[in-house]
CSV table of C-alpha atoms and ligand atoms in Angstrom, one decimal:
chain,number,residue,atom,x,y,z
A,1,MET,CA,0.0,0.0,0.0
A,2,SER,CA,2.7,2.5,1.0
A,3,ASP,CA,4.6,1.3,-2.1
A,4,THR,CA,1.7,2.3,-4.3
A,5,ILE,CA,1.4,5.7,-2.6
A,6,GLY,CA,5.1,6.2,-2.9
A,7,ARG,CA,5.0,5.3,-6.6
A,8,ARG,CA,2.1,7.6,-7.2
A,9,GLU,CA,3.8,10.4,-5.4
A,10,PHE,CA,6.9,9.8,-7.3
A,11,LEU,CA,5.1,9.9,-10.6
A,12,GLN,CA,3.3,13.0,-9.6
A,13,SER,CA,6.5,14.7,-8.7
A,14,VAL,CA,8.0,13.6,-12.1
A,15,ALA,CA,5.0,15.1,-13.8
A,16,ALA,CA,5.3,18.3,-11.8
A,17,VAL,CA,9.0,18.6,-12.7
A,18,ALA,CA,8.2,18.0,-16.4
A,19,ALA,CA,5.4,20.6,-16.3
A,20,ALA,CA,7.7,23.1,-14.5
A,21,ALA,CA,10.3,22.5,-17.2
A,22,ARG,CA,7.7,23.2,-19.9
A,23,VAL,CA,6.5,26.3,-18.1
A,24,ALA,CA,10.1,27.5,-17.9
A,25,GLY,CA,10.5,26.8,-21.6
A,26,GLN,CA,13.6,24.7,-21.1
A,27,THR,CA,15.4,23.3,-24.1
A,28,PRO,CA,14.4,19.8,-24.9
A,29,ALA,CA,17.7,17.8,-25.2
A,30,ALA,CA,16.5,15.3,-27.7
A,31,ASN,CA,13.3,15.0,-29.7
A,32,GLU,CA,11.5,13.2,-32.5
A,33,TRP,CA,14.1,14.4,-35.1
A,34,GLY,CA,16.9,12.7,-33.4
A,35,SER,CA,18.8,16.0,-33.0
A,36,GLN,CA,18.3,19.3,-31.5
A,37,VAL,CA,16.8,21.7,-34.1
A,38,LEU,CA,17.3,25.4,-34.8
A,39,ASP,CA,14.7,27.1,-36.9
A,40,ILE,CA,16.5,30.2,-38.3
A,41,HIS,CA,13.4,31.6,-39.9
A,42,LEU,CA,10.2,32.0,-37.9
A,43,HIS,CA,8.0,35.1,-37.9
A,44,PRO,CA,6.4,36.0,-34.6
A,45,ARG,CA,2.8,34.9,-33.8
A,46,ALA,CA,0.3,37.2,-32.1
A,47,THR,CA,1.4,36.0,-28.6
A,48,VAL,CA,4.5,34.6,-26.9
A,49,GLU,CA,2.4,31.4,-26.3
A,50,GLY,CA,1.7,31.2,-30.0
A,51,ASN,CA,5.4,31.2,-30.8
A,52,LEU,CA,6.0,28.5,-28.2
A,53,LEU,CA,3.1,26.4,-29.7
A,54,HIS,CA,4.8,26.3,-33.1
A,55,VAL,CA,8.3,25.4,-31.9
A,56,ASP,CA,6.9,22.7,-29.5
A,57,GLY,CA,4.6,21.3,-32.1
A,58,SER,CA,7.2,21.1,-34.9
A,59,GLY,CA,9.9,19.6,-32.6
A,60,VAL,CA,12.1,22.7,-32.7
A,61,THR,CA,14.5,23.3,-29.9
A,62,LYS,CA,15.1,27.0,-30.6
A,63,ALA,CA,13.9,29.5,-33.1
A,64,VAL,CA,15.1,32.8,-34.5
A,65,LEU,CA,12.2,35.2,-34.7
A,66,LEU,CA,12.5,37.5,-37.7
A,67,THR,CA,10.6,40.7,-37.4
A,68,GLY,CA,10.2,44.4,-38.3
A,69,ALA,CA,9.2,47.1,-35.9
A,70,ALA,CA,5.6,46.1,-35.7
A,71,ALA,CA,6.3,42.8,-33.8
A,72,GLU,CA,9.6,43.7,-32.2
A,73,ASP,CA,8.1,43.9,-28.8
A,74,ARG,CA,6.5,40.5,-29.1
A,75,ALA,CA,9.8,39.0,-30.3
A,76,ARG,CA,11.6,40.7,-27.4
A,77,GLN,CA,9.0,39.3,-24.9
A,78,SER,CA,9.5,35.8,-26.3
A,79,VAL,CA,13.2,35.9,-25.9
A,80,ALA,CA,12.9,37.4,-22.4
A,81,ALA,CA,10.4,34.7,-21.3
A,82,TYR,CA,12.2,31.8,-23.0
A,83,PRO,CA,15.8,32.6,-23.6
A,84,THR,CA,16.7,29.0,-24.4
A,85,ARG,CA,13.9,28.8,-27.0
A,86,PHE,CA,14.1,32.0,-28.9
A,87,ALA,CA,16.5,34.6,-30.3
A,88,ARG,CA,15.6,37.4,-32.7
A,89,PHE,CA,16.7,39.3,-35.7
A,90,ALA,CA,15.6,42.8,-36.7
A,91,SER,CA,14.3,44.0,-40.1
A,92,THR,CA,13.0,47.1,-41.8
A,93,ASP,CA,12.3,48.5,-45.2
A,94,MET,CA,15.7,49.6,-46.5
A,95,THR,CA,14.0,52.4,-48.6
A,96,GLN,CA,13.1,54.2,-45.4
A,97,PRO,CA,15.5,57.1,-44.6
A,98,ASN,CA,16.0,55.9,-41.0
A,99,ALA,CA,16.6,52.3,-41.9
A,100,ILE,CA,20.3,52.1,-40.8
A,101,ASP,CA,19.7,53.9,-37.5
A,102,TYR,CA,16.8,51.7,-36.7
A,103,LEU,CA,18.7,48.5,-37.4
A,104,ARG,CA,21.8,49.7,-35.5
A,105,LYS,CA,19.6,50.4,-32.4
A,106,ALA,CA,17.8,47.1,-32.7
A,107,ALA,CA,21.1,45.3,-32.7
A,108,GLN,CA,22.3,47.3,-29.7
A,109,GLY,CA,19.0,46.3,-28.0
A,110,GLY,CA,19.5,42.5,-28.5
A,111,ALA,CA,18.9,41.5,-32.1
A,112,ILE,CA,21.6,39.1,-33.2
A,113,GLY,CA,21.2,39.6,-36.9
A,114,PHE,CA,19.4,41.5,-39.6
A,115,GLY,CA,16.5,40.0,-41.5
A,116,GLU,CA,14.7,39.0,-43.2
A,117,ILE,CA,15.5,42.0,-45.4
A,118,LYS,CA,12.8,42.1,-48.1
A,119,SER,CA,12.9,45.5,-49.8
A,120,GLN,CA,11.9,46.5,-53.3
A,121,VAL,CA,15.4,47.5,-54.3
A,122,ALA,CA,18.3,46.0,-56.2
A,123,ALA,CA,20.4,43.7,-54.0
A,124,ALA,CA,23.4,45.7,-55.1
A,125,GLY,CA,21.7,49.1,-54.7
A,126,PRO,CA,23.0,51.8,-52.4
A,127,GLU,CA,20.4,51.1,-49.7
A,128,MET,CA,21.5,47.5,-49.4
A,129,GLN,CA,25.2,48.4,-49.6
A,130,ARG,CA,24.8,50.6,-46.5
A,131,LEU,CA,23.3,47.6,-44.7
A,132,TYR,CA,26.1,45.3,-45.7
A,133,ALA,CA,28.6,47.8,-44.3
A,134,LEU,CA,26.6,48.1,-41.0
A,135,ALA,CA,26.4,44.3,-40.7
A,136,ALA,CA,30.2,43.9,-41.3
A,137,GLY,CA,30.9,46.6,-38.7
A,138,MET,CA,28.6,45.0,-36.1
A,139,ASN,CA,29.7,41.4,-37.1
A,140,LEU,CA,26.1,40.3,-37.5
A,141,PRO,CA,24.6,38.3,-40.4
A,142,VAL,CA,22.0,39.5,-42.9
A,143,THR,CA,19.2,37.2,-44.2
A,144,ILE,CA,18.1,38.4,-47.6
A,145,HIS,CA,14.8,37.6,-49.4
A,146,PHE,CA,15.7,37.3,-53.2
A,147,GLN,CA,12.6,37.4,-55.4
A,148,GLU,CA,12.6,38.1,-59.1
A,149,VAL,CA,9.0,37.1,-59.9
A,150,ASN,CA,5.7,38.6,-58.7
A,151,GLN,CA,3.6,36.2,-56.6
A,152,PRO,CA,0.0,36.5,-55.2
A,153,ASN,CA,1.3,35.8,-51.7
A,154,SER,CA,4.3,38.1,-52.1
A,155,PRO,CA,3.5,40.8,-54.6
A,156,GLY,CA,6.4,42.6,-56.2
A,157,THR,CA,10.1,41.8,-56.6
A,158,PHE,CA,12.6,42.1,-53.9
A,159,ASN,CA,16.4,42.4,-53.6
A,160,THR,CA,16.7,41.7,-57.3
A,161,GLY,CA,19.9,40.7,-59.2
A,162,LEU,CA,21.0,37.5,-57.5
A,163,LYS,CA,22.8,36.3,-60.7
A,164,GLN,CA,25.2,39.2,-60.3
A,165,PHE,CA,25.4,39.0,-56.5
A,166,ASP,CA,29.0,37.8,-56.6
A,167,ALA,CA,30.0,41.5,-57.0
A,168,MET,CA,28.6,42.1,-53.5
A,169,LEU,CA,30.1,38.9,-52.0
A,170,LYS,CA,33.4,40.2,-53.2
A,171,LYS,CA,33.0,43.8,-52.2
A,172,PHE,CA,31.9,42.9,-48.7
A,173,PRO,CA,34.0,40.0,-47.6
A,174,LYS,CA,33.5,40.7,-43.9
A,175,THR,CA,29.7,40.6,-44.2
A,176,THR,CA,28.0,37.3,-43.6
A,177,PHE,CA,25.1,36.8,-46.0
A,178,ILE,CA,22.3,34.3,-45.6
A,179,GLY,CA,20.4,33.7,-48.9
A,180,HIS,CA,16.7,32.9,-48.8
A,181,ALA,CA,13.5,32.8,-51.0
A,182,ASP,CA,12.5,31.7,-54.4
A,183,ALA,CA,15.2,33.3,-56.6
A,184,PHE,CA,17.9,32.0,-54.3
A,185,TRP,CA,16.7,28.4,-54.5
A,186,ALA,CA,15.6,28.5,-58.2
A,187,ASN,CA,19.1,29.7,-59.1
A,188,VAL,CA,20.7,26.4,-58.0
A,189,SER,CA,19.7,25.4,-61.5
A,190,ALA,CA,21.7,27.1,-64.3
A,191,ASP,CA,18.7,27.4,-66.5
A,192,TYR,CA,16.5,29.6,-64.2
A,193,ALA,CA,14.9,32.1,-66.5
A,194,GLU,CA,13.3,34.2,-63.7
A,195,ASP,CA,9.8,33.5,-65.1
A,196,THR,CA,8.4,31.3,-62.4
A,197,SER,CA,8.8,31.1,-58.6
A,198,TYR,CA,9.0,27.3,-58.0
A,199,PRO,CA,10.5,25.6,-61.1
A,200,LYS,CA,10.0,21.9,-61.4
A,201,GLY,CA,12.0,19.1,-62.9
A,202,PRO,CA,15.7,18.2,-63.1
A,203,ILE,CA,18.3,20.7,-62.1
A,204,LYS,CA,20.9,21.9,-64.6
A,205,PRO,CA,24.2,22.0,-62.8
A,206,GLY,CA,26.2,25.2,-62.6
A,207,GLY,CA,23.6,27.7,-61.2
A,208,VAL,CA,24.8,30.8,-59.4
A,209,THR,CA,23.6,29.7,-55.9
A,210,ASP,CA,25.6,26.5,-56.1
A,211,LYS,CA,28.7,28.4,-57.5
A,212,PHE,CA,28.5,31.3,-55.0
A,213,LEU,CA,28.2,28.9,-52.0
A,214,ALA,CA,31.3,27.0,-53.2
A,215,GLU,CA,33.3,30.1,-54.0
A,216,PHE,CA,32.5,32.6,-51.2
A,217,PRO,CA,33.0,31.7,-47.5
A,218,ASN,CA,30.7,34.6,-46.5
A,219,LEU,CA,27.6,33.2,-48.1
A,220,TYR,CA,25.3,30.8,-46.2
A,221,ALA,CA,21.8,29.4,-47.1
A,222,ASP,CA,18.5,29.5,-45.3
A,223,MET,CA,16.5,26.3,-46.1
A,224,SER,CA,13.1,27.7,-45.3
A,225,ALA,CA,9.8,28.1,-47.0
A,226,ASN,CA,8.3,26.5,-50.1
A,227,SER,CA,11.4,27.8,-52.0
A,228,ALA,CA,13.9,25.5,-50.3
A,229,ASN,CA,11.3,22.7,-50.0
A,230,ASN,CA,10.6,22.9,-53.7
A,231,PHE,CA,14.4,22.7,-54.4
A,232,LEU,CA,14.7,19.5,-52.2
A,233,ASN,CA,11.9,17.8,-54.0
A,234,ARG,CA,12.3,18.8,-57.7
A,235,ASP,CA,15.5,16.7,-58.2
A,236,PRO,CA,16.2,14.6,-55.0
A,237,GLU,CA,19.4,13.0,-56.4
A,238,PHE,CA,20.9,16.4,-57.1
A,239,ALA,CA,19.6,17.8,-53.8
A,240,ALA,CA,21.3,14.9,-51.8
A,241,ALA,CA,24.7,15.7,-53.4
A,242,PHE,CA,24.1,19.5,-52.8
A,243,LEU,CA,23.5,18.8,-49.1
A,244,LEU,CA,26.8,17.0,-48.9
A,245,ARG,CA,28.7,19.6,-50.9
A,246,HIS,CA,27.5,22.5,-48.8
A,247,GLN,CA,27.0,20.7,-45.5
A,248,ASN,CA,28.8,23.4,-43.5
A,249,LYS,CA,26.8,26.3,-45.0
A,250,LEU,CA,23.2,25.2,-45.0
A,251,MET,CA,20.8,26.0,-42.1
A,252,PHE,CA,17.3,24.8,-41.6
A,253,GLY,CA,14.5,27.3,-41.3
A,254,SER,CA,10.7,27.0,-41.6
A,255,ASP,CA,9.1,30.4,-42.5
A,256,CYS,CA,5.9,28.4,-41.6
A,257,SER,CA,2.7,30.2,-40.9
A,258,CYS,CA,0.8,27.3,-39.3
A,259,ALA,CA,-0.4,27.6,-35.8
A,260,ASP,CA,0.6,24.4,-34.1
A,261,GLY,CA,3.6,22.8,-35.8
A,262,HIS,CA,1.2,20.3,-37.4
A,263,GLY,CA,-0.3,22.4,-40.2
A,264,ALA,CA,-3.4,24.0,-38.6
A,265,GLY,CA,-4.4,27.3,-40.0
A,266,GLY,CA,-1.4,27.6,-42.4
A,267,ARG,CA,-1.6,29.9,-45.4
A,268,GLY,CA,0.0,29.6,-48.9
A,269,ALA,CA,2.7,26.9,-48.9
A,270,SER,CA,1.8,26.0,-45.3
A,271,ALA,CA,-1.9,25.4,-46.1
A,272,GLY,CA,-2.7,22.0,-44.6
A,273,ARG,CA,0.9,21.2,-43.7
A,274,CYS,CA,3.6,22.4,-41.5
A,275,ILE,CA,6.5,23.4,-43.8
A,276,ALA,CA,8.9,23.0,-40.9
A,277,ARG,CA,7.9,19.3,-40.6
A,278,ALA,CA,7.9,18.8,-44.4
A,279,THR,CA,11.4,20.1,-44.8
A,280,LEU,CA,12.8,18.4,-41.7
A,281,THR,CA,11.4,15.1,-43.0
A,282,ASP,CA,13.0,15.7,-46.5
A,283,LEU,CA,16.3,16.6,-45.0
A,284,LYS,CA,16.3,13.6,-42.8
A,285,ARG,CA,15.6,11.4,-45.8
A,286,LEU,CA,18.2,13.0,-48.1
A,287,ALA,CA,21.2,13.6,-45.7
A,288,PRO,CA,23.2,11.2,-43.6
A,289,PRO,CA,22.7,11.7,-39.8
A,290,ASP,CA,25.9,13.8,-39.2
A,291,VAL,CA,25.0,16.1,-42.1
A,292,PHE,CA,21.4,16.4,-41.0
A,293,ARG,CA,22.6,17.5,-37.6
A,294,LYS,CA,24.9,20.1,-39.1
A,295,ILE,CA,22.1,21.6,-41.2
A,296,VAL,CA,19.4,21.6,-38.5
A,297,TRP,CA,21.5,22.6,-35.5
A,298,GLU,CA,25.3,22.9,-35.6
A,299,ASN,CA,25.8,25.3,-38.5
A,300,GLY,CA,23.2,27.8,-37.2
A,301,THR,CA,24.2,27.7,-33.6
A,302,ARG,CA,27.8,28.2,-34.5
A,303,LEU,CA,27.2,31.1,-37.0
A,304,LEU,CA,24.8,32.9,-34.6
A,305,LYS,CA,26.9,32.1,-31.5
A,306,LEU,CA,23.9,30.5,-29.7
B,1,ZN,ZN1,11.0,35.7,-47.2
B,2,ZN,ZN1,4.2,24.9,-39.1
């Protein structure tokens, strides 16, 4: 009898400790992916709990919240409440006259990188070059959304001219660039004609994204969103070799809009599925375990000094 009570008390105390750990937002050491996971591309939800719901649901250990001024306070609150679960970047529209001042202050206030930068300018334009200089001076990375084709979910074009971006990679060797979005991933293929966002079918080797990653130590890749997921799935044999080739420069991200890490309430590419789960599943299938671990945890935590 006393044994039974003892055991029940023990189990209750275990449950209480586990609940306390969840409340404190402590880092889960291992999870369903067989590795800790860093999501380098998550946009803040309406509440701190909403952010936690997505990382817990998708099996993510820690997420970098990417935000502009509108949600900066929410990102800051998430980092303050759960410092082992969240970090944050700062972003703004680079065409605004106060953009550089805003970003410098945000970094001084705790942002550990700039992004995602999604501005309707040329990637080599003067507004962006001022940012690259700031990032080099503060030793913080810049995540750039490269988009050459108008999309219903993302109207306009942003940070255009990836095919000539080697000029910036050369001109700013001390700036750490993280490439993201449809033009970045479509340009793994040498035949990308900038006429569609998510090209299908076999990849033609020799695209600028592949070349720049090989040639420039200051370029990294953000494997988030439908753009990276489409790349992984259009030519899996090519993708598997690409993951091996650039295993020290690729970082998992989700850019997922679903609520719960299981696809509820997602929009666009996340409609009916969690893009974090989809891409983690693809990476696990295509990469050997040590490379998977680099892409989903080690590369990002090293680069961002987490
Ligand atoms: Zn983006
Ligand atoms: Zn999701």
